[in-house]
CSV table of C-alpha atoms in Angstrom, one decimal:
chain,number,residue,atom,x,y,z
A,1,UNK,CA,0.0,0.0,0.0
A,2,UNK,CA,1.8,3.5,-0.8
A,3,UNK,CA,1.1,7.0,0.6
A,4,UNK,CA,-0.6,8.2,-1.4
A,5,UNK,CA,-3.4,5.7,-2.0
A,6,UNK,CA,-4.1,4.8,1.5
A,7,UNK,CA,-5.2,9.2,1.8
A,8,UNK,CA,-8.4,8.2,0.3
A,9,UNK,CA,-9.0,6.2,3.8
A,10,UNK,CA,-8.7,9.3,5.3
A,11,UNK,CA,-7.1,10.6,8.5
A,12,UNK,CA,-5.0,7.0,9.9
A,13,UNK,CA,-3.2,7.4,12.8
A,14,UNK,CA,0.6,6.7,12.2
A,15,UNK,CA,0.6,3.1,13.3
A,16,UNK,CA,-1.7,2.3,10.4
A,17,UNK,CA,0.7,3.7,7.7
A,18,UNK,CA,2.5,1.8,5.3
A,19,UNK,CA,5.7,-0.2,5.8
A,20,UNK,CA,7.9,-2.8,4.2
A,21,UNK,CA,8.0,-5.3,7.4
A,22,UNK,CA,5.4,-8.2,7.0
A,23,UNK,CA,5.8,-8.0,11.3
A,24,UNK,CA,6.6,-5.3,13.1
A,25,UNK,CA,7.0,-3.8,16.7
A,26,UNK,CA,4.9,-0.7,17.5
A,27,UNK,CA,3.3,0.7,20.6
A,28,UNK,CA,-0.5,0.8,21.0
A,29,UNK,CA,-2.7,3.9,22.8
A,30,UNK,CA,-2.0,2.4,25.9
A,31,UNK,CA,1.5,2.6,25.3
A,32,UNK,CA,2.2,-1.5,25.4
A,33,UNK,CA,4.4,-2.6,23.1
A,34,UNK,CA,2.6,-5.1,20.0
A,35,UNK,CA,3.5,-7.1,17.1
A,36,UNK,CA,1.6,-5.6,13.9
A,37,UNK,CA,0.9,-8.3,11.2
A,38,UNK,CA,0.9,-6.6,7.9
A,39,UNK,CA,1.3,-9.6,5.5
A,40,UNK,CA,-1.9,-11.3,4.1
A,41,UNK,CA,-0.7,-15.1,5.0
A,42,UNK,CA,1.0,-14.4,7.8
A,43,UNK,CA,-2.3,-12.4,9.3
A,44,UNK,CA,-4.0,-15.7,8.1
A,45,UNK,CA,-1.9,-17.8,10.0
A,46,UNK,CA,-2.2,-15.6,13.3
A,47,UNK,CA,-6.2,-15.9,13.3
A,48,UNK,CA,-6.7,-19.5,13.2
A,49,UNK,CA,-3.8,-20.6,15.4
A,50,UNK,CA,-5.2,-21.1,18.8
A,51,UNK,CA,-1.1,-20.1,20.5
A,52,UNK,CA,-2.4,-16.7,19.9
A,53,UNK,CA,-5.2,-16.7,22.4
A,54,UNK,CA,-8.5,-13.9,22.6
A,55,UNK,CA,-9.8,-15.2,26.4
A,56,UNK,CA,-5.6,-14.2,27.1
A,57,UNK,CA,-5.6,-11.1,25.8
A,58,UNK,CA,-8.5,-9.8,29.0
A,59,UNK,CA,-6.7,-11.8,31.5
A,60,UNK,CA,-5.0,-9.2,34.1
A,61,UNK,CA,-2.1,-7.6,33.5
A,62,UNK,CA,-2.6,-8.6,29.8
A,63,UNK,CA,-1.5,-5.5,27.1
A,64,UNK,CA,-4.1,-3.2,26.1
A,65,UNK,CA,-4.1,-1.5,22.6
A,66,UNK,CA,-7.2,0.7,22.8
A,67,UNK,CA,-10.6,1.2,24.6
A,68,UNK,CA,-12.3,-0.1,21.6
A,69,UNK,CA,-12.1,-3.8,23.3
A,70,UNK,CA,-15.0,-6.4,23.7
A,71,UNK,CA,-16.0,-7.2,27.2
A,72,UNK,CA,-14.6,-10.2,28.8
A,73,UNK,CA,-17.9,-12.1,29.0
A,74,UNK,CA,-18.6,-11.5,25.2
A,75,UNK,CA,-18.5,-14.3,22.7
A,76,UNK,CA,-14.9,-12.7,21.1
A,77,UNK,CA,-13.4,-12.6,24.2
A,78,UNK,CA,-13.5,-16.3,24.3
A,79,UNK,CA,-11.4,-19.7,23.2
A,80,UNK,CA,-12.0,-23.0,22.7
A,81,UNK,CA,-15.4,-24.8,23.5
A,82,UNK,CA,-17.1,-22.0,25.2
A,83,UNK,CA,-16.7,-20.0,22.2
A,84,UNK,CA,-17.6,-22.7,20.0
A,85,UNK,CA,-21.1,-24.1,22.0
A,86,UNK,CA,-22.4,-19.9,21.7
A,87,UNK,CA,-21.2,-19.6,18.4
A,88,UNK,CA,-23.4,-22.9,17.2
A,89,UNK,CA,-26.5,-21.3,19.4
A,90,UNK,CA,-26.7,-18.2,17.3
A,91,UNK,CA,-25.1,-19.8,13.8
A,92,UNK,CA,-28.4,-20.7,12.0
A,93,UNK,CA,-29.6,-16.8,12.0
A,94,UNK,CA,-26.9,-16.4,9.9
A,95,UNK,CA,-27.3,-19.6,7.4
A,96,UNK,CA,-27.6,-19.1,3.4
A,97,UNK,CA,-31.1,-20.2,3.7
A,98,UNK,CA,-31.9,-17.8,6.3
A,99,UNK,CA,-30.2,-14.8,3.6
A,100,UNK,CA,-32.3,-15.8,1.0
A,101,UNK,CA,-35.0,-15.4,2.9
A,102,UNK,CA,-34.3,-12.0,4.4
A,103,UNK,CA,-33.4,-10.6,0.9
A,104,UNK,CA,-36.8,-9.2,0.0
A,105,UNK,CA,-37.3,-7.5,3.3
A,106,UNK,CA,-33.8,-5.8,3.5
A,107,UNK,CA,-34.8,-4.3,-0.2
A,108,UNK,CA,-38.0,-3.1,0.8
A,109,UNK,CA,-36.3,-1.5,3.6
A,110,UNK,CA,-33.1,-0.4,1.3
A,111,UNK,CA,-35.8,1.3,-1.3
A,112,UNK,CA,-37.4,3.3,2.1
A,113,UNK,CA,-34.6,4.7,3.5
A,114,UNK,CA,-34.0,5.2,-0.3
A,115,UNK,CA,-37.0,7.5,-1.1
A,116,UNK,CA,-36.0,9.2,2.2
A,117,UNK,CA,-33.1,10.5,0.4
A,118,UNK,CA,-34.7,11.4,-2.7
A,119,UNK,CA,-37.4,13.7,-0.5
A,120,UNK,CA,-34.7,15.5,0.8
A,121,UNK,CA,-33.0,16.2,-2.8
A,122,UNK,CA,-29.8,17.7,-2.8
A,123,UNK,CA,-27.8,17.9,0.4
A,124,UNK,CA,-29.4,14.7,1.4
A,125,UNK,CA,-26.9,12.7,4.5
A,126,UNK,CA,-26.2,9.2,3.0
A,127,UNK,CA,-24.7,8.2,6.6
A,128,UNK,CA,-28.0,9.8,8.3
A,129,UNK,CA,-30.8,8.4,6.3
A,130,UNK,CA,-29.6,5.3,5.2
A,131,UNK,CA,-26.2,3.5,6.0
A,132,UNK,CA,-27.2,4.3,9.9
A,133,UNK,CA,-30.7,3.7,9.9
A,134,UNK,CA,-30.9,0.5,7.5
A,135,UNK,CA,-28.5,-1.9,9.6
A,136,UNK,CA,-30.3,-1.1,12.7
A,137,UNK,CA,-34.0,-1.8,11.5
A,138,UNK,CA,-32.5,-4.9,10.4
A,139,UNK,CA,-30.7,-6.2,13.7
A,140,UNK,CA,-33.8,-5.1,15.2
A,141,UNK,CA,-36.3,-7.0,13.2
A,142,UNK,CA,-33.9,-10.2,13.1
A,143,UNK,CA,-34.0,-10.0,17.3
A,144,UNK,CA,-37.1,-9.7,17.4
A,145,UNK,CA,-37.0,-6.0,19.3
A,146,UNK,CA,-40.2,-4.3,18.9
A,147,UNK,CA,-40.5,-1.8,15.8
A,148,UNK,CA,-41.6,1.1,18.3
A,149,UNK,CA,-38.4,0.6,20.0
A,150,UNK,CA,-36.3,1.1,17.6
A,151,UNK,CA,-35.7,5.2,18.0
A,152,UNK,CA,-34.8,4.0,21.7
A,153,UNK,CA,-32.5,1.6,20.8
A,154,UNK,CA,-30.6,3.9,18.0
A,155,UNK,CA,-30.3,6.3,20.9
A,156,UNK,CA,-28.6,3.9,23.7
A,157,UNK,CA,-26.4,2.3,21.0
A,158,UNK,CA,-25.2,6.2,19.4
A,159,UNK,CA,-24.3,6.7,22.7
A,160,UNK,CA,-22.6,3.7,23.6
A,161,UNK,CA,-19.9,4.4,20.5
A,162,UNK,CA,-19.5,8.0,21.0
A,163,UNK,CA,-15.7,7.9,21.2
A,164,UNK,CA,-15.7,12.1,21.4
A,165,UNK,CA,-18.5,13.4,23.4
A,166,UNK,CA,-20.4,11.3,25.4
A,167,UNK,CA,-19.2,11.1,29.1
A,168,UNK,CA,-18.3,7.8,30.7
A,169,UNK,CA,-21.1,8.8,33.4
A,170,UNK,CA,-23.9,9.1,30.6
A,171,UNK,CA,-22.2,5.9,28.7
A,172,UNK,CA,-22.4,3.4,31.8
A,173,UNK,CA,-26.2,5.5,32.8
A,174,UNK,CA,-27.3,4.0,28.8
A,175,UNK,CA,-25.7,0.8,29.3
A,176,UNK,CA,-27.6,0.2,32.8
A,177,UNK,CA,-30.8,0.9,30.8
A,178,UNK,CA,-30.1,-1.2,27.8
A,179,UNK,CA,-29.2,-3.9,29.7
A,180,UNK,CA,-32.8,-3.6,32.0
A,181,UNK,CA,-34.6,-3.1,28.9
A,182,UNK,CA,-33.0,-6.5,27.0
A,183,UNK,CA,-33.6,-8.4,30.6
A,184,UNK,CA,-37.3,-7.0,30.7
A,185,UNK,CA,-37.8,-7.9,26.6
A,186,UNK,CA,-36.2,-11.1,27.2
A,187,UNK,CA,-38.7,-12.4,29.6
A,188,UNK,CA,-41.4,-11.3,27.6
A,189,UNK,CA,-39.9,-13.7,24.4
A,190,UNK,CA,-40.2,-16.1,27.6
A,191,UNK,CA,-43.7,-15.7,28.0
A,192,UNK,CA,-44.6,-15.1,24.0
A,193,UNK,CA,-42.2,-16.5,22.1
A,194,UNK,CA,-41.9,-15.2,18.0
A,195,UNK,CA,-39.8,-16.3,15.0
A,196,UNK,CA,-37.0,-14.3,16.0
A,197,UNK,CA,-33.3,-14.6,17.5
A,198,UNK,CA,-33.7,-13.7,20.9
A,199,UNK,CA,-37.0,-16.2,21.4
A,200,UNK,CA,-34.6,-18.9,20.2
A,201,UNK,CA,-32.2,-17.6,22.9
A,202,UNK,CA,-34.2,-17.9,25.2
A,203,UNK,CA,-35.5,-21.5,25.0
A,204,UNK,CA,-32.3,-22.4,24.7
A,205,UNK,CA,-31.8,-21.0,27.9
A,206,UNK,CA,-34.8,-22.6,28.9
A,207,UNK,CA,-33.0,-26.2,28.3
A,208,UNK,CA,-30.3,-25.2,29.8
A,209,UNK,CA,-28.0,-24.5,27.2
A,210,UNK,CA,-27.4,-20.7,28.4
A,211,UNK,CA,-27.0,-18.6,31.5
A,212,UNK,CA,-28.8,-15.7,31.9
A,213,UNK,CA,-25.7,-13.9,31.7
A,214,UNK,CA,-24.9,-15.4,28.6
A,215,UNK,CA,-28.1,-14.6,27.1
A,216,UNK,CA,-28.2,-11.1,28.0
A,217,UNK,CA,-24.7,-10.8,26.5
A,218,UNK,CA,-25.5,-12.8,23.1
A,219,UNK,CA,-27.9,-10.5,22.4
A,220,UNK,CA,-25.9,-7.1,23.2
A,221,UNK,CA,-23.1,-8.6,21.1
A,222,UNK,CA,-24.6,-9.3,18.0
A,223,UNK,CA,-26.4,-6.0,18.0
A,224,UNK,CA,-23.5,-4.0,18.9
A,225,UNK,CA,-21.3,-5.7,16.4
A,226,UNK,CA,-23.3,-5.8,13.2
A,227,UNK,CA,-24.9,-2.4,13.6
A,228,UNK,CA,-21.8,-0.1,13.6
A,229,UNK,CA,-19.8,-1.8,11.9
A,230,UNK,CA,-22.5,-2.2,8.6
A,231,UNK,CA,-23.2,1.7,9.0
A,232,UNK,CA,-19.2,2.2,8.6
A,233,UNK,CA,-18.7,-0.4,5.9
A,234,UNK,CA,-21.6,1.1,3.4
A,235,UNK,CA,-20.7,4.6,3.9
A,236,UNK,CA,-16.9,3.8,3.1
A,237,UNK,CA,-18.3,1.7,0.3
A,238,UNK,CA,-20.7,4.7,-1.0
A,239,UNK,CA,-17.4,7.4,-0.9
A,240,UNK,CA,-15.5,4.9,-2.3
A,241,UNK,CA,-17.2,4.9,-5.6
A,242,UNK,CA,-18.3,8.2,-5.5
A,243,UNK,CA,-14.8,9.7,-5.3
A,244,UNK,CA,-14.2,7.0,-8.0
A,245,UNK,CA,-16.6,8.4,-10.6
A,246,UNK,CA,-15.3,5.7,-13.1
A,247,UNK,CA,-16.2,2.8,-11.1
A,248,UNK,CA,-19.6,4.1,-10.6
A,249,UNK,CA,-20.0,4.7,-14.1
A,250,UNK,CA,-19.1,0.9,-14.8
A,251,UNK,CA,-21.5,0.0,-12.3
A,252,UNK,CA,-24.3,1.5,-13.9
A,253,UNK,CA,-23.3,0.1,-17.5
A,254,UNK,CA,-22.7,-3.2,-16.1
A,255,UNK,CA,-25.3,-4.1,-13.0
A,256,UNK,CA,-24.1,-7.4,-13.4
A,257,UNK,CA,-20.8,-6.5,-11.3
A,258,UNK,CA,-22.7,-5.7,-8.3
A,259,UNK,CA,-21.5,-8.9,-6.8
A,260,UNK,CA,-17.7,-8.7,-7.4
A,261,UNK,CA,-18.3,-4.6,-6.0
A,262,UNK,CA,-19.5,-5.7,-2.9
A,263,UNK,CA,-16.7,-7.6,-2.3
A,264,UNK,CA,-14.2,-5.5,-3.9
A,265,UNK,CA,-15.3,-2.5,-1.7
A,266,UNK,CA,-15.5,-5.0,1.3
A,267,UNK,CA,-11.4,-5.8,0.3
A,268,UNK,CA,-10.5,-2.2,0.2
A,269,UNK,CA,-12.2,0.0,2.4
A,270,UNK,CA,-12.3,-2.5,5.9
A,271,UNK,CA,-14.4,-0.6,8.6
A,272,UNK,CA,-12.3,-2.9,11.4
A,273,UNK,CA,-8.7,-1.8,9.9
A,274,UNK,CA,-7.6,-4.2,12.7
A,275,UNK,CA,-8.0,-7.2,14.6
A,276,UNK,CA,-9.1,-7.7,18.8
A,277,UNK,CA,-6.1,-7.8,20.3
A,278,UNK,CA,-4.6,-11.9,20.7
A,279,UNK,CA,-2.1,-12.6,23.1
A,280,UNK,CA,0.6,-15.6,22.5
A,281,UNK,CA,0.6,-18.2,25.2
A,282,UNK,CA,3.6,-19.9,24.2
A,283,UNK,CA,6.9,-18.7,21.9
A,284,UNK,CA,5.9,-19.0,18.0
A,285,UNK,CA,7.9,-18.2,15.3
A,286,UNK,CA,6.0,-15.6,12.9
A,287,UNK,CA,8.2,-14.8,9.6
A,288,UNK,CA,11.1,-13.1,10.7
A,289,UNK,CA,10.2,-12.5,14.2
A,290,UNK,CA,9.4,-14.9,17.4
A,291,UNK,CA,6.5,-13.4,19.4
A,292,UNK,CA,7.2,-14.1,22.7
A,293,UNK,CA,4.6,-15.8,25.4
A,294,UNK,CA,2.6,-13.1,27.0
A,295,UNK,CA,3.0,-10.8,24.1
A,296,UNK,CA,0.8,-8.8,22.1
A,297,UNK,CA,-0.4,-9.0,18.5
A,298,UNK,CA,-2.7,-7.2,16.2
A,299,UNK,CA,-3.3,-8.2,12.3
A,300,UNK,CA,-3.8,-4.8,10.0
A,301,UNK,CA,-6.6,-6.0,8.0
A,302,UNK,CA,-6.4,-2.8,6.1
A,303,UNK,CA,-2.7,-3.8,4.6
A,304,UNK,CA,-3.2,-7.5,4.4
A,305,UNK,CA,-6.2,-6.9,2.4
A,306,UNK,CA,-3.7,-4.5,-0.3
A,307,UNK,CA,-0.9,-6.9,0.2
A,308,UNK,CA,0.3,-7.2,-3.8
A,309,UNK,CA,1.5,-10.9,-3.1
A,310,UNK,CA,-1.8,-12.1,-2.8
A,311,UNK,CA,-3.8,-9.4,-4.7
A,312,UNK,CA,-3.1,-8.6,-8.5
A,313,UNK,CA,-3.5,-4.9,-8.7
A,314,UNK,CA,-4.4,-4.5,-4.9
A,315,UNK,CA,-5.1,-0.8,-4.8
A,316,UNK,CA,-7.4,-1.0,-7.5
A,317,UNK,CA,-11.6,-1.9,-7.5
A,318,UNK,CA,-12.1,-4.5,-10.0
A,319,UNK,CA,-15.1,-4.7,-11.4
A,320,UNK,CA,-15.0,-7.3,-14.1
A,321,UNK,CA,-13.4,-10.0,-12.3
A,322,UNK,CA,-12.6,-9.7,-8.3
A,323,UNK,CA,-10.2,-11.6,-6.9
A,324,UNK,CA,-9.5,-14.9,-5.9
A,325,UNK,CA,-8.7,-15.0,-2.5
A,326,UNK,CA,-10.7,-13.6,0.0
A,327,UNK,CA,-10.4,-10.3,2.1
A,328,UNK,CA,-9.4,-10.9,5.6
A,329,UNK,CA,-12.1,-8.2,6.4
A,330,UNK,CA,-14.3,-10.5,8.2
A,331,UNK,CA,-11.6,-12.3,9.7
A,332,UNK,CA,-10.6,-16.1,9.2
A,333,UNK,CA,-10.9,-19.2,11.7
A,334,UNK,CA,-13.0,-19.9,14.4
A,335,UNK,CA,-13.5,-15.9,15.2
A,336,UNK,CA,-14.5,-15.2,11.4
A,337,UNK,CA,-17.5,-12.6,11.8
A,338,UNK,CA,-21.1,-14.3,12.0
A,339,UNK,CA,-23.0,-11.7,10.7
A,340,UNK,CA,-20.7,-11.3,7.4
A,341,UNK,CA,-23.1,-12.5,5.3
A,342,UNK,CA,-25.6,-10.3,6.6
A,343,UNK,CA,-23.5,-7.4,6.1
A,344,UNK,CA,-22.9,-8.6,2.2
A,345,UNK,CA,-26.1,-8.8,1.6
A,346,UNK,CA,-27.3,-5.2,3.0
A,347,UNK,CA,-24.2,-3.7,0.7
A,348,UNK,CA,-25.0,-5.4,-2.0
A,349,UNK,CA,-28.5,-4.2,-2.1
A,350,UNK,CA,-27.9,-0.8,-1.5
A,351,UNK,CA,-25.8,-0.9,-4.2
A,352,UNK,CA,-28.3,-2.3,-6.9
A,353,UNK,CA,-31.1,-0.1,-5.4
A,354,UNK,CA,-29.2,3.1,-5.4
A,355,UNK,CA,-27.7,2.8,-8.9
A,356,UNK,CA,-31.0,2.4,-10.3
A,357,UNK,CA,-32.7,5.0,-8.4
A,358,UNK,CA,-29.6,7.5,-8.7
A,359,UNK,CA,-27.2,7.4,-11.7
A,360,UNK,CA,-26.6,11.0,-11.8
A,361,UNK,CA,-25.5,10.7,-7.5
A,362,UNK,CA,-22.3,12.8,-6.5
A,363,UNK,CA,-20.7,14.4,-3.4
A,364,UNK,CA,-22.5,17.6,-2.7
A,365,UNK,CA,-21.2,21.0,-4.0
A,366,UNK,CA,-21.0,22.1,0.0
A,367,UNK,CA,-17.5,22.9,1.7
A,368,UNK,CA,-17.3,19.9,3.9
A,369,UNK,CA,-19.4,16.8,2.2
A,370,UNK,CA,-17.6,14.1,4.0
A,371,UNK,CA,-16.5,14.2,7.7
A,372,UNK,CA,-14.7,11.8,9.1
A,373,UNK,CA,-15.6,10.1,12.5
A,374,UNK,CA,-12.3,9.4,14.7
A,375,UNK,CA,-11.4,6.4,16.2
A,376,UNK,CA,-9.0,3.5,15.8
A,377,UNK,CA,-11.6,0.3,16.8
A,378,UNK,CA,-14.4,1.2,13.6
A,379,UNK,CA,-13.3,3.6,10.8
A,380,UNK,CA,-16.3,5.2,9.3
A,381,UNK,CA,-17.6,8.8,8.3
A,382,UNK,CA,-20.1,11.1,10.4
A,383,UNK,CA,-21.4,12.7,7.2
A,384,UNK,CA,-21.5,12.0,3.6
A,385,UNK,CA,-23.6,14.7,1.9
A,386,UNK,CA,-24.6,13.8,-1.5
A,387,UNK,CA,-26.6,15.5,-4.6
A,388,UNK,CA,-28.9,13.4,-6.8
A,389,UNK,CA,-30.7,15.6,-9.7
């Protein structure tokens, strides 16, 4: 990846700039030392061998790189069995079968949040009324959370990944009342169960198959995790081709490409640049480098997913024919994302839906169109203003 390509990400802190080591020492926010993995196989290799250990890395005393970390009862803070028994409980929402299914629904909400836009004409916020809003009415709907509740639930979850302006006072006051309201909504799927996620969750709670705990923290997981991180993926997908006005144009002349897009865009613009942090419980030989027991390491996503010895062109959206080897965007092993699917398939339907309904779309003629949220955990933009006639 060179300089002046990896601008169009915008504003990276220096650890995420480019270098020639495949592994290489750097110190994270906390100010621990860390190996970063910038090599495609050798960030491959890191996430499925089990010597470089998630459930280790929120033991005491472990390193720390940021704040952006999962809590140490959530299902990617954990190894082994325990991982894999609350992995298979949730698995099935996430099956081809179930996709298919869901594909109708997430265009009919995609073509909403769609005409949203198109009411508000020029000016209108792509981030606002449609990257945030769709992935959220989608978790939602999958959990089984009530549609009225939904306005609630945006505002406990906006607060919860303020990184800038929200206090840690108002953060843990939101978190208290998510938590109640789950707890009170989860007994209610007790009493009335639907043909939703949590309902599932909770017979299998019923039969013994979860703790309460557990439950409460399935269900906080998968909507934290799939909501911000779809809202930053389409919006760095949308600037992505509309600061590529060639790519766009191929789009429209050949819808057909949709599919290799989607992953393309996934490839390129990662809204998780890096990994959780894994910590090595015994000495392993990495490339060059032997990462010591106890010791820190992080895989850059972003540069193993431009690494030119796996990708032909690796800086480059193509259209016509993709790639062969997959992004590590979603991750690889036993920690791979769950919800990936469900995050290709909302992209790739915004993408077929707004083509059609906006060939002529372009970054608004306004001084500041795109701002930039910060933060190292989730890259993603605050505002993407766009005009459409």
């Amino acid at each position: 990846m060179t300089e002046s390509t990896i601008e169009q990400l915008g504003p990276l802190p220096d650890i995420l700039r480019p270098g020639p080591e495949d592994v290489v020492r750097v110190l994270s926010a906390t100010g621990d030392p860390f190996w970063l993995v910038r090599s495609y196989t050798l960030g491959r290799s890191v996430l499925v061998d089990q010597r470089f250990s998630r459930a280790a890395a929120l033991a005491p005393g472990a390193p720390t790189f940021n704040d952006a970390q999962p809590a140490a009862d959530s299902m990617m803070s954990m190894d082994g069995k325990r991982h894999a028994r609350l992995r298979r409980l949730v698995s099935g929402a996430f099956s081809t079968g179930r996709m298919a299914r869901m594909s109708g629904f997430v265009t009919e909400l995609t073509d909403r949040r769609l005409d949203a836009v198109a009411e508000l004409g020029n000016g209108a916020d792509l981030i606002e009324h449609l990257a945030r809003p769709l992935p959220l009415s989608v978790l939602t709907t999958m959990l089984g959370i009530p549609e009225e509740d939904t306005p609630r639930f945006r505002g406990w979850v906006d607060v919860l990944f303020d990184l800038e302006v929200t206090s840690p006072r108002e953060k843990a006051r939101r978190r208290i009342e998510l938590i109640e309201y789950m707890m009170e909504l989860m007994d209610h799927k007790r009493r009335d169960p639907r043909d939703d996620l949590l309902s599932d969750l909770t017979v299998a709670q019923d039969e013994g198959e979860l703790s309460t705990n557990e439950l409460l923290t399935l269900g906080l997981t998968l909507l934290m995790a799939g909501y911000e991180t779809t809202t930053s993926q389409i919006g760095l997908a949308l600037l992505t081709l509309l600061t590529d006005r060639g790519a766009y144009e191929e789009l429209l002349a050949h819808p057909g490409r949709v599919e290799n897009a989607t992953e393309e865009l996934i490839r390129l613009t990662p809204a998780t640049p890096l990994t959780f942090v894994r910590v090595a419980t015994e000495p392993v030989r990495l490339g060059e480098v032997t990462v010591q027991e106890g010791e820190g390491i992080v895989v850059a996503l972003l540069h193993g997913n431009r690494d030119a010895e796996v990708f032909a062109e690796p800086e480059s959206l193509n259209l016509a024919s993709g790639h062969d080897s997959p992004s590590l965007t979603f991750g690889h092993g036993v920690h791979r994302c769950l919800g990936a699917p469900l995050a290709r398939l909302q992209l790739r339907i915004v993408l077929e839906r707004l083509l059609r309904r906006f060939p002529a779309l372009r970054l608004a003629d306004v001084p500041e169109p795109v701002v930039w949220k910060d933060g190292l955990g989730i890259r993603g933009l605050a505002r993407l203003l766009v005009d459409s006639d």
